[in-house]
Coordinates of C-alpha atoms in Angstrom, one line a residue:
X22 CA -118.5 -175.8 -32.2
X23 CA -119.7 -172.1 -31.4
X24 CA -119.5 -171.1 -28.0
X25 CA -121.2 -167.9 -26.0
X26 CA -120.1 -165.6 -23.3
X27 CA -121.3 -162.5 -22.3
X28 CA -120.2 -161.7 -19.2
X29 CA -118.6 -158.7 -20.3
X30 CA -122.6 -157.5 -21.0
X31 CA -123.6 -158.3 -17.1
X32 CA -121.9 -154.9 -16.1
X33 CA -124.5 -153.8 -18.2
X34 CA -127.7 -154.9 -16.5
X35 CA -129.0 -154.1 -13.6
X36 CA -129.3 -157.2 -11.0
X37 CA -133.8 -157.2 -10.9
X38 CA -133.6 -156.3 -14.2
X39 CA -131.3 -159.5 -15.5
X40 CA -133.7 -161.9 -13.0
X41 CA -136.6 -160.7 -14.8
X42 CA -135.0 -161.3 -17.9
X43 CA -134.4 -164.9 -17.4
X44 CA -137.9 -165.7 -16.0
X45 CA -139.3 -164.2 -19.0
X46 CA -136.6 -166.4 -21.2
X47 CA -138.3 -169.9 -19.3
X48 CA -141.4 -169.2 -20.0
X49 CA -140.5 -168.4 -24.0
X50 CA -138.4 -171.9 -23.8
X51 CA -142.0 -173.1 -22.6
X52 CA -144.2 -171.7 -25.5
X53 CA -141.7 -172.2 -28.2
X54 CA -141.3 -175.1 -27.5
X55 CA -145.0 -176.6 -26.0
X56 CA -146.5 -174.9 -28.9
X57 CA -148.5 -173.0 -27.0
X58 CA -147.5 -169.8 -28.3
X59 CA -148.2 -167.2 -31.3
X60 CA -147.7 -168.8 -35.0
X61 CA -147.7 -172.3 -33.6
X62 CA -148.4 -173.7 -36.7
X63 CA -145.0 -172.3 -37.7
X64 CA -142.8 -174.8 -35.6
X65 CA -141.9 -177.3 -38.6
X66 CA -138.0 -176.0 -38.2
X67 CA -137.5 -176.6 -34.3
X68 CA -137.0 -180.6 -34.9
X69 CA -136.9 -180.0 -38.8
X70 CA -132.1 -181.0 -38.3
X71 CA -133.2 -184.7 -37.1
X72 CA -136.2 -184.9 -38.6
X73 CA -134.9 -184.7 -42.5
X74 CA -135.1 -187.7 -44.9
X75 CA -132.3 -189.7 -45.9
X76 CA -134.6 -190.0 -48.9
X77 CA -134.7 -185.7 -49.6
X78 CA -130.9 -185.3 -49.2
X79 CA -130.2 -188.7 -51.7
X80 CA -133.2 -186.3 -54.3
X81 CA -131.1 -182.9 -53.9
X82 CA -127.4 -183.7 -53.9
X83 CA -128.9 -186.6 -57.9
X84 CA -130.2 -182.9 -59.3
X85 CA -126.5 -181.2 -58.0
X86 CA -124.5 -184.1 -59.3
X87 CA -127.0 -184.4 -62.7
X88 CA -125.9 -180.4 -63.1
X89 CA -122.7 -180.3 -61.9
X90 CA -121.8 -181.7 -65.1
X91 CA -124.7 -180.2 -67.7
X92 CA -124.1 -176.1 -66.8
X93 CA -122.0 -173.5 -66.1
X94 CA -124.2 -171.7 -63.7
X95 CA -127.3 -172.7 -61.7
X96 CA -130.0 -169.2 -60.9
X97 CA -131.9 -169.2 -57.9
X98 CA -135.3 -167.5 -58.1
X99 CA -136.6 -166.2 -54.4
X100 CA -136.9 -163.2 -52.0
X101 CA -136.1 -163.1 -48.2
X102 CA -135.7 -166.2 -46.7
X103 CA -136.8 -168.0 -49.9
X104 CA -133.2 -167.1 -51.4
X105 CA -130.7 -165.2 -48.5
X106 CA -130.5 -168.2 -46.2
X107 CA -129.0 -170.1 -49.6
X108 CA -126.2 -167.0 -50.4
X109 CA -125.3 -166.6 -46.9
X110 CA -124.1 -170.3 -46.6
X111 CA -122.9 -170.5 -49.5
X112 CA -121.0 -167.0 -49.2
X113 CA -119.5 -168.2 -46.1
X114 CA -118.9 -171.5 -46.9
X115 CA -116.7 -169.9 -50.4
X116 CA -113.7 -168.6 -50.9
X117 CA -113.6 -165.1 -51.1
X118 CA -112.2 -164.8 -54.8
X119 CA -114.2 -167.8 -56.0
X120 CA -117.8 -166.0 -56.4
X121 CA -120.1 -169.2 -55.8
X122 CA -118.6 -171.8 -57.1
X123 CA -116.6 -174.5 -55.9
X124 CA -113.7 -176.9 -58.4
X125 CA -116.0 -177.9 -60.7
X126 CA -119.2 -176.7 -59.7
X127 CA -122.1 -175.1 -61.2
X128 CA -121.7 -170.8 -60.6
X129 CA -124.6 -170.3 -58.4
X130 CA -126.3 -166.3 -59.4
X131 CA -129.6 -164.8 -57.7
X132 CA -132.0 -163.2 -58.9
X133 CA -136.0 -162.0 -58.5
X134 CA -135.0 -160.8 -55.1
X135 CA -134.8 -157.1 -56.4
X136 CA -136.8 -155.0 -58.9
X137 CA -134.0 -153.3 -60.7
X138 CA -133.8 -153.4 -64.9
X139 CA -130.5 -152.9 -65.2
X140 CA -129.6 -156.5 -62.9
X141 CA -131.9 -158.2 -64.6
X142 CA -130.8 -156.5 -68.1
X143 CA -127.0 -157.9 -67.4
X144 CA -127.9 -161.3 -65.7
X145 CA -129.5 -161.6 -68.8
X146 CA -126.9 -161.1 -71.0
X147 CA -124.6 -162.9 -68.6
X148 CA -126.4 -166.2 -69.5
X149 CA -127.5 -165.9 -73.2
X150 CA -124.3 -167.3 -74.0
X151 CA -123.9 -169.9 -70.9
X152 CA -125.5 -173.3 -70.4
X153 CA -128.1 -172.7 -67.2
X154 CA -130.8 -174.5 -65.5
X155 CA -133.2 -172.5 -63.1
X156 CA -133.9 -172.8 -59.4
X157 CA -138.0 -171.1 -59.2
X158 CA -139.1 -171.1 -55.0
X159 CA -142.9 -169.8 -54.4
X160 CA -144.8 -171.2 -52.4
X161 CA -147.6 -169.4 -54.2
X162 CA -146.1 -168.7 -57.4
X163 CA -147.0 -164.9 -57.5
X164 CA -144.7 -162.8 -55.8
X165 CA -144.7 -160.3 -57.5
X166 CA -140.4 -160.1 -57.6
X167 CA -139.9 -164.2 -57.9
X168 CA -142.1 -164.4 -60.4
X169 CA -141.1 -161.9 -62.8
X170 CA -137.8 -163.0 -62.8
X171 CA -139.0 -166.5 -63.5
X172 CA -141.1 -165.3 -66.9
X173 CA -138.1 -163.6 -67.8
X174 CA -135.4 -166.9 -67.5
X175 CA -137.7 -168.9 -68.0
X176 CA -138.4 -167.9 -71.4
X177 CA -134.9 -167.2 -72.4
X178 CA -133.8 -171.6 -71.9
X179 CA -136.8 -171.9 -73.4
X180 CA -135.8 -169.7 -76.6
X181 CA -132.3 -171.3 -76.3
X182 CA -133.0 -175.5 -75.9
X183 CA -136.1 -175.6 -77.0
X184 CA -139.7 -175.7 -74.2
X185 CA -138.4 -179.9 -74.0
X186 CA -135.7 -179.7 -72.8
X187 CA -136.4 -176.9 -70.6
X188 CA -138.0 -178.4 -68.4
X189 CA -134.9 -181.0 -67.2
X190 CA -133.3 -177.6 -66.8
X191 CA -136.3 -176.5 -64.2
X192 CA -136.8 -177.2 -61.0
X193 CA -139.2 -175.8 -58.2
X194 CA -139.4 -175.1 -55.0
X195 CA -143.1 -174.9 -54.0
X196 CA -145.7 -175.8 -52.3
X197 CA -146.9 -179.8 -51.6
X198 CA -150.6 -179.6 -54.1
X199 CA -151.6 -175.6 -54.8
X200 CA -150.7 -172.3 -56.1
X201 CA -149.4 -171.2 -59.7
X202 CA -146.1 -172.6 -59.3
X203 CA -147.3 -176.2 -58.3
X204 CA -149.6 -176.0 -61.5
X205 CA -146.9 -175.3 -63.9
X206 CA -144.7 -177.7 -62.8
X207 CA -147.2 -180.2 -62.8
X208 CA -148.3 -179.1 -66.7
X209 CA -144.3 -178.7 -67.9
X210 CA -143.1 -181.9 -66.0
X211 CA -140.5 -180.1 -63.0
X212 CA -138.8 -181.8 -60.8
X213 CA -139.8 -180.5 -57.4
X214 CA -139.4 -180.6 -54.1
X215 CA -141.6 -179.4 -51.0
X216 CA -141.8 -176.5 -48.9
X217 CA -142.8 -177.4 -45.4
X218 CA -146.0 -176.1 -44.8
X219 CA -145.2 -175.5 -41.4
X220 CA -141.8 -173.5 -41.5
X221 CA -141.9 -170.1 -42.9
X222 CA -139.7 -168.1 -45.8
X223 CA -136.9 -167.2 -42.9
X224 CA -136.2 -170.1 -40.7
X225 CA -136.0 -172.5 -44.5
X226 CA -132.6 -172.7 -44.6
X227 CA -132.0 -176.1 -43.8
X228 CA -135.6 -177.0 -45.7
X229 CA -134.7 -177.5 -49.7
X230 CA -135.1 -174.1 -50.1
X231 CA -131.5 -173.7 -48.9
X232 CA -129.7 -177.2 -49.0
X233 CA -130.8 -177.4 -53.0
X234 CA -128.8 -174.5 -53.7
X235 CA -125.7 -175.2 -51.2
X236 CA -125.3 -178.5 -52.1
X237 CA -125.6 -177.0 -55.9
X238 CA -122.6 -175.2 -55.5
X239 CA -120.9 -178.2 -54.0
X240 CA -120.8 -178.0 -50.5
X241 CA -121.7 -180.6 -47.7
X242 CA -125.2 -180.6 -46.9
X243 CA -125.4 -183.2 -44.7
X244 CA -122.7 -182.2 -42.7
X245 CA -124.7 -178.8 -42.8
X246 CA -127.5 -180.7 -41.2
X247 CA -125.3 -182.5 -38.5
X248 CA -124.2 -179.4 -37.4
X249 CA -127.8 -178.0 -36.9
X250 CA -129.0 -181.4 -35.3
X251 CA -126.2 -180.7 -32.6
X252 CA -126.8 -177.4 -32.0
X253 CA -131.1 -178.3 -31.4
X254 CA -130.4 -181.4 -29.2
X255 CA -128.6 -178.7 -26.9
X256 CA -131.5 -176.0 -27.4
X257 CA -133.4 -178.8 -26.6
X258 CA -132.7 -178.3 -22.7
X259 CA -134.9 -175.9 -20.7
X260 CA -131.5 -174.9 -18.8
X261 CA -129.1 -171.7 -19.0
X262 CA -126.4 -173.7 -20.3
X263 CA -129.1 -173.3 -23.2
X264 CA -127.2 -171.3 -26.1
X265 CA -130.1 -169.9 -27.8
X266 CA -131.8 -168.9 -24.0
X267 CA -129.0 -167.6 -23.3
X268 CA -128.5 -165.3 -26.2
X269 CA -132.6 -164.4 -26.1
X270 CA -132.3 -163.6 -22.8
X271 CA -129.1 -161.4 -22.6
X272 CA -130.6 -159.6 -25.8
X273 CA -133.7 -158.3 -23.9
X274 CA -132.4 -157.9 -20.7
X275 CA -130.4 -155.2 -22.5
X276 CA -133.0 -154.0 -24.7
X277 CA -135.0 -153.2 -21.4
X278 CA -132.0 -151.1 -20.4
X279 CA -132.4 -148.2 -23.7
X280 CA -130.2 -150.3 -25.4
X281 CA -132.7 -150.3 -29.4
X282 CA -130.1 -151.6 -31.3
X283 CA -127.9 -155.0 -31.7
X284 CA -124.9 -154.6 -33.8
X285 CA -124.1 -158.3 -35.3
X286 CA -119.9 -158.7 -36.0
X287 CA -117.2 -160.5 -38.0
X288 CA -114.0 -159.8 -38.5
X289 CA -114.1 -162.3 -41.8
X290 CA -115.9 -161.0 -45.2
X291 CA -117.1 -164.6 -45.6
X292 CA -119.4 -164.2 -42.9
X293 CA -120.4 -160.7 -44.3
X294 CA -124.1 -162.3 -45.9
X295 CA -124.6 -164.6 -42.7
X296 CA -125.3 -160.9 -41.0
X297 CA -127.8 -159.8 -43.9
X298 CA -129.7 -163.4 -43.8
X299 CA -129.7 -163.0 -39.4
X300 CA -131.1 -159.4 -40.5
X301 CA -134.3 -160.9 -42.7
X302 CA -134.7 -163.6 -39.5
X303 CA -134.8 -160.6 -36.6
X304 CA -136.0 -157.7 -38.1
X305 CA -139.2 -159.8 -39.8
X306 CA -139.9 -161.6 -36.9
X307 CA -139.2 -158.8 -33.9
X308 CA -140.2 -155.4 -35.8
X309 CA -143.7 -155.6 -34.3
X310 CA -146.5 -153.6 -32.1
X311 CA -143.9 -150.6 -32.3
X312 CA -141.8 -152.9 -30.8
X313 CA -138.3 -154.7 -31.3
X314 CA -134.5 -154.5 -31.5
X315 CA -133.4 -152.9 -34.5
X316 CA -131.0 -155.3 -36.3
X317 CA -127.4 -154.2 -37.7
X318 CA -125.1 -155.4 -38.4
X319 CA -120.7 -154.4 -39.2
X320 CA -117.5 -155.6 -41.2
X321 CA -114.7 -155.2 -39.1
X322 CA -112.3 -154.1 -39.5
X323 CA -113.6 -152.3 -42.2
X324 CA -116.2 -150.5 -41.1
X325 CA -114.4 -149.4 -38.1
X326 CA -113.2 -146.4 -40.8
X327 CA -116.7 -145.6 -41.3
X328 CA -119.1 -146.1 -38.3
X329 CA -116.3 -147.0 -35.9
X330 CA -116.8 -143.9 -35.2
X331 CA -120.1 -143.9 -34.4
X332 CA -120.2 -147.6 -32.8
X333 CA -117.2 -145.7 -30.2
X334 CA -118.6 -142.2 -28.7
X335 CA -122.4 -142.1 -30.6
X336 CA -125.6 -142.1 -29.1
X337 CA -125.8 -145.2 -26.3
X338 CA -128.6 -147.4 -26.9
X339 CA -126.3 -150.0 -29.2
X340 CA -125.5 -153.4 -28.7
X341 CA -122.7 -155.4 -30.5
X342 CA -123.0 -159.7 -30.6
X343 CA -119.9 -160.2 -32.5
X344 CA -119.4 -164.0 -34.3
X345 CA -115.3 -164.5 -33.9
X346 CA -113.4 -167.4 -35.6
X347 CA -110.4 -169.4 -34.3
X348 CA -109.3 -171.2 -37.3
X349 CA -108.1 -169.8 -40.8
X350 CA -107.9 -172.2 -43.1
X351 CA -105.1 -170.1 -44.6
X352 CA -101.6 -168.3 -43.1
X353 CA -100.7 -165.8 -44.3
X354 CA -96.7 -164.1 -42.1
X355 CA -95.7 -160.8 -42.4
X356 CA -92.3 -160.5 -43.5
X357 CA -89.6 -158.3 -42.4
X358 CA -88.0 -155.6 -44.6
X359 CA -84.4 -153.6 -43.3
X360 CA -85.6 -149.8 -44.0
X361 CA -88.6 -150.4 -42.6
X362 CA -90.7 -147.5 -44.2
X363 CA -93.8 -148.5 -43.4
X364 CA -93.2 -148.9 -39.7
X365 CA -94.1 -152.5 -40.0
X366 CA -91.3 -154.6 -38.9
X367 CA -92.2 -154.9 -34.8
X368 CA -95.1 -157.3 -36.7
X369 CA -92.4 -159.1 -38.4
X370 CA -92.9 -163.2 -38.2
X371 CA -96.4 -162.1 -36.9
X372 CA -99.3 -164.2 -39.3
X373 CA -102.1 -162.5 -39.8
X374 CA -104.6 -164.6 -38.1
X375 CA -103.2 -163.6 -34.7
X376 CA -103.0 -159.3 -36.3
X377 CA -106.8 -159.9 -36.4
X378 CA -107.3 -161.6 -33.0
X379 CA -106.4 -158.2 -31.7
X380 CA -107.4 -156.0 -33.3
X381 CA -110.3 -158.1 -32.0
X382 CA -109.5 -158.1 -28.5
X383 CA -108.3 -154.5 -28.3
X384 CA -112.2 -152.9 -30.8
X385 CA -113.9 -155.2 -27.7
X386 CA -112.5 -153.7 -24.7
X387 CA -112.6 -150.6 -26.7
X388 CA -116.0 -150.5 -26.9
X389 CA -117.1 -152.3 -23.7
X390 CA -115.3 -149.6 -22.0
X391 CA -117.5 -146.8 -24.4
X392 CA -120.8 -147.8 -22.7
X393 CA -121.0 -150.3 -26.2
X394 CA -122.2 -154.0 -24.1
X395 CA -120.6 -157.3 -26.2
X396 CA -122.4 -160.9 -26.8
X397 CA -119.3 -162.7 -29.0
X398 CA -119.7 -166.1 -30.1
X399 CA -117.2 -168.2 -30.9
X400 CA -116.5 -171.3 -33.6
X401 CA -114.0 -173.5 -34.4
X402 CA -114.1 -172.2 -37.6
X403 CA -115.8 -171.9 -40.6
X404 CA -117.2 -175.3 -42.5
X405 CA -120.5 -176.3 -42.8
X406 CA -121.1 -177.4 -39.2
X407 CA -120.3 -174.8 -37.6
X408 CA -122.5 -172.9 -39.6
X409 CA -125.4 -175.3 -39.4
X410 CA -124.9 -175.3 -35.7
X411 CA -125.0 -171.2 -36.1
X412 CA -128.4 -171.1 -38.5
X413 CA -130.2 -173.2 -35.7
X414 CA -128.8 -171.5 -32.5
X415 CA -130.3 -168.0 -34.5
X416 CA -133.5 -169.4 -35.5
X417 CA -134.2 -171.1 -31.9
X418 CA -132.9 -167.8 -30.4
X419 CA -135.0 -165.5 -32.6
X420 CA -138.9 -167.2 -31.4
X421 CA -137.9 -167.2 -27.8
X422 CA -136.8 -163.7 -27.9
X423 CA -140.5 -162.9 -30.1
X424 CA -142.0 -164.0 -27.8
X425 CA -140.7 -162.6 -24.9
X426 CA -141.5 -159.3 -26.7
X427 CA -144.6 -160.5 -26.9
X428 CA -145.3 -160.4 -30.9
X429 CA -145.5 -163.4 -33.1
X430 CA -142.6 -164.2 -34.6
X431 CA -144.0 -166.7 -37.7
X432 CA -145.7 -163.6 -39.3
X433 CA -145.2 -160.5 -41.1
X434 CA -148.3 -158.5 -41.2
X435 CA -146.4 -155.3 -41.6
X436 CA -144.7 -156.8 -45.5
X437 CA -148.8 -156.8 -46.7
X438 CA -148.3 -153.1 -47.0
X439 CA -145.9 -152.3 -49.4
X440 CA -147.6 -154.8 -51.7
X441 CA -150.8 -153.5 -51.8
X442 CA -149.3 -149.9 -52.8
X443 CA -147.2 -151.8 -55.4
X444 CA -150.1 -153.5 -56.6
X445 CA -152.4 -150.1 -57.1
X446 CA -149.6 -148.6 -58.8
X447 CA -149.2 -151.2 -61.2
X448 CA -152.8 -151.6 -61.5
X449 CA -153.3 -155.3 -60.3
X450 CA -157.1 -156.3 -61.4
X451 CA -158.7 -155.9 -58.4
X452 CA -156.8 -152.8 -56.6
X453 CA -158.6 -149.9 -58.7
X454 CA -159.9 -148.0 -56.0
X455 CA -156.9 -148.8 -54.1
X456 CA -154.9 -146.7 -57.4
X457 CA -157.4 -144.0 -57.0
X458 CA -156.4 -143.2 -53.9
X459 CA -153.5 -143.2 -53.3
X460 CA -153.0 -141.5 -57.2
X461 CA -154.2 -138.9 -54.9
X462 CA -151.9 -138.6 -53.0
X463 CA -148.8 -138.4 -55.0

């Protein structure tokens, strides 16, 4: 179960600022749950955990069972929320040295999230002599990065096993009725799952977009959804005990005091990609109209030896949100040495988990004393239930936090600017005038 502690933050927030933020947090809750705020057509994620259909879970599990014994690797093609959600959960649940694979389940790979030629070339080489399948995620089927990856990977698969057999090795997660990928799927007989129209990409972890790759990796999506359902209930309460409301409240109160940068901190490397998903969720939802808390991340104690100096003594515009894991799966105890050459005998008999917890405590005390407020989330352990809770909590808080900032947390108009320039420079039909203008600038 996830718990939230922000008591050390209160010394950084004047009472009047806190009370004002608290009032605004309840107004934001009403906008979100009353579906009266900007972007209210994209609130399908709000009750998604409790409304997830048994038949959908069963269909996803059937694909996972079939491909488990059929392929060595599955490539998930997508960009932004279409890959980050699945990757963050799989990374969190996988062991550090298991490389996205659990037992005899397929190796889960990702493509379509960059345009790097070397990356794609290495992936094609890796798959050349392996049996593989493809999960392609795109509402339209025409987003440049995943569309390029799908064309290349589909061509390799068809060359290796033939067009007809390839149809059984491709699953498309796309629009229910329209778009290039839907048309291609219908023409070729690909199995499909639907991206709900009322769920944006960065809120899609608990749809087939995230659930199918997570199930293919061998993890329990029923437990993931169950954990999210527990948090859905907790976050539906119009109360100061609502952890999502409290988190939105305190981070915005800090923002109003000049804290412009939030660093999501973990002390377990498994959560590194959870931070990447969180950064997209908050960056794309809040960074609008010249507003927004800049989302950054750090993995401690590793980054204390690189960014620790700045965090301790740099510009005081930052605050930290910590995700702490209370239980470890494995136990590693430090032994004693006769000569004590490294000076570590004072720790002999101590578990690394305890040592890490003292590093956590010492770091937070130092940073708070140095003027960096620290919000703390604690989870019992890293498992499907706890990760499901965290995912839903951060989604719910993000919706309210965006409303507190006065922006639409469910659109992303700024993302289109780079696309227009890229299409013009690539010579895409219809962008001739923009191409001529850009070429005069470079």
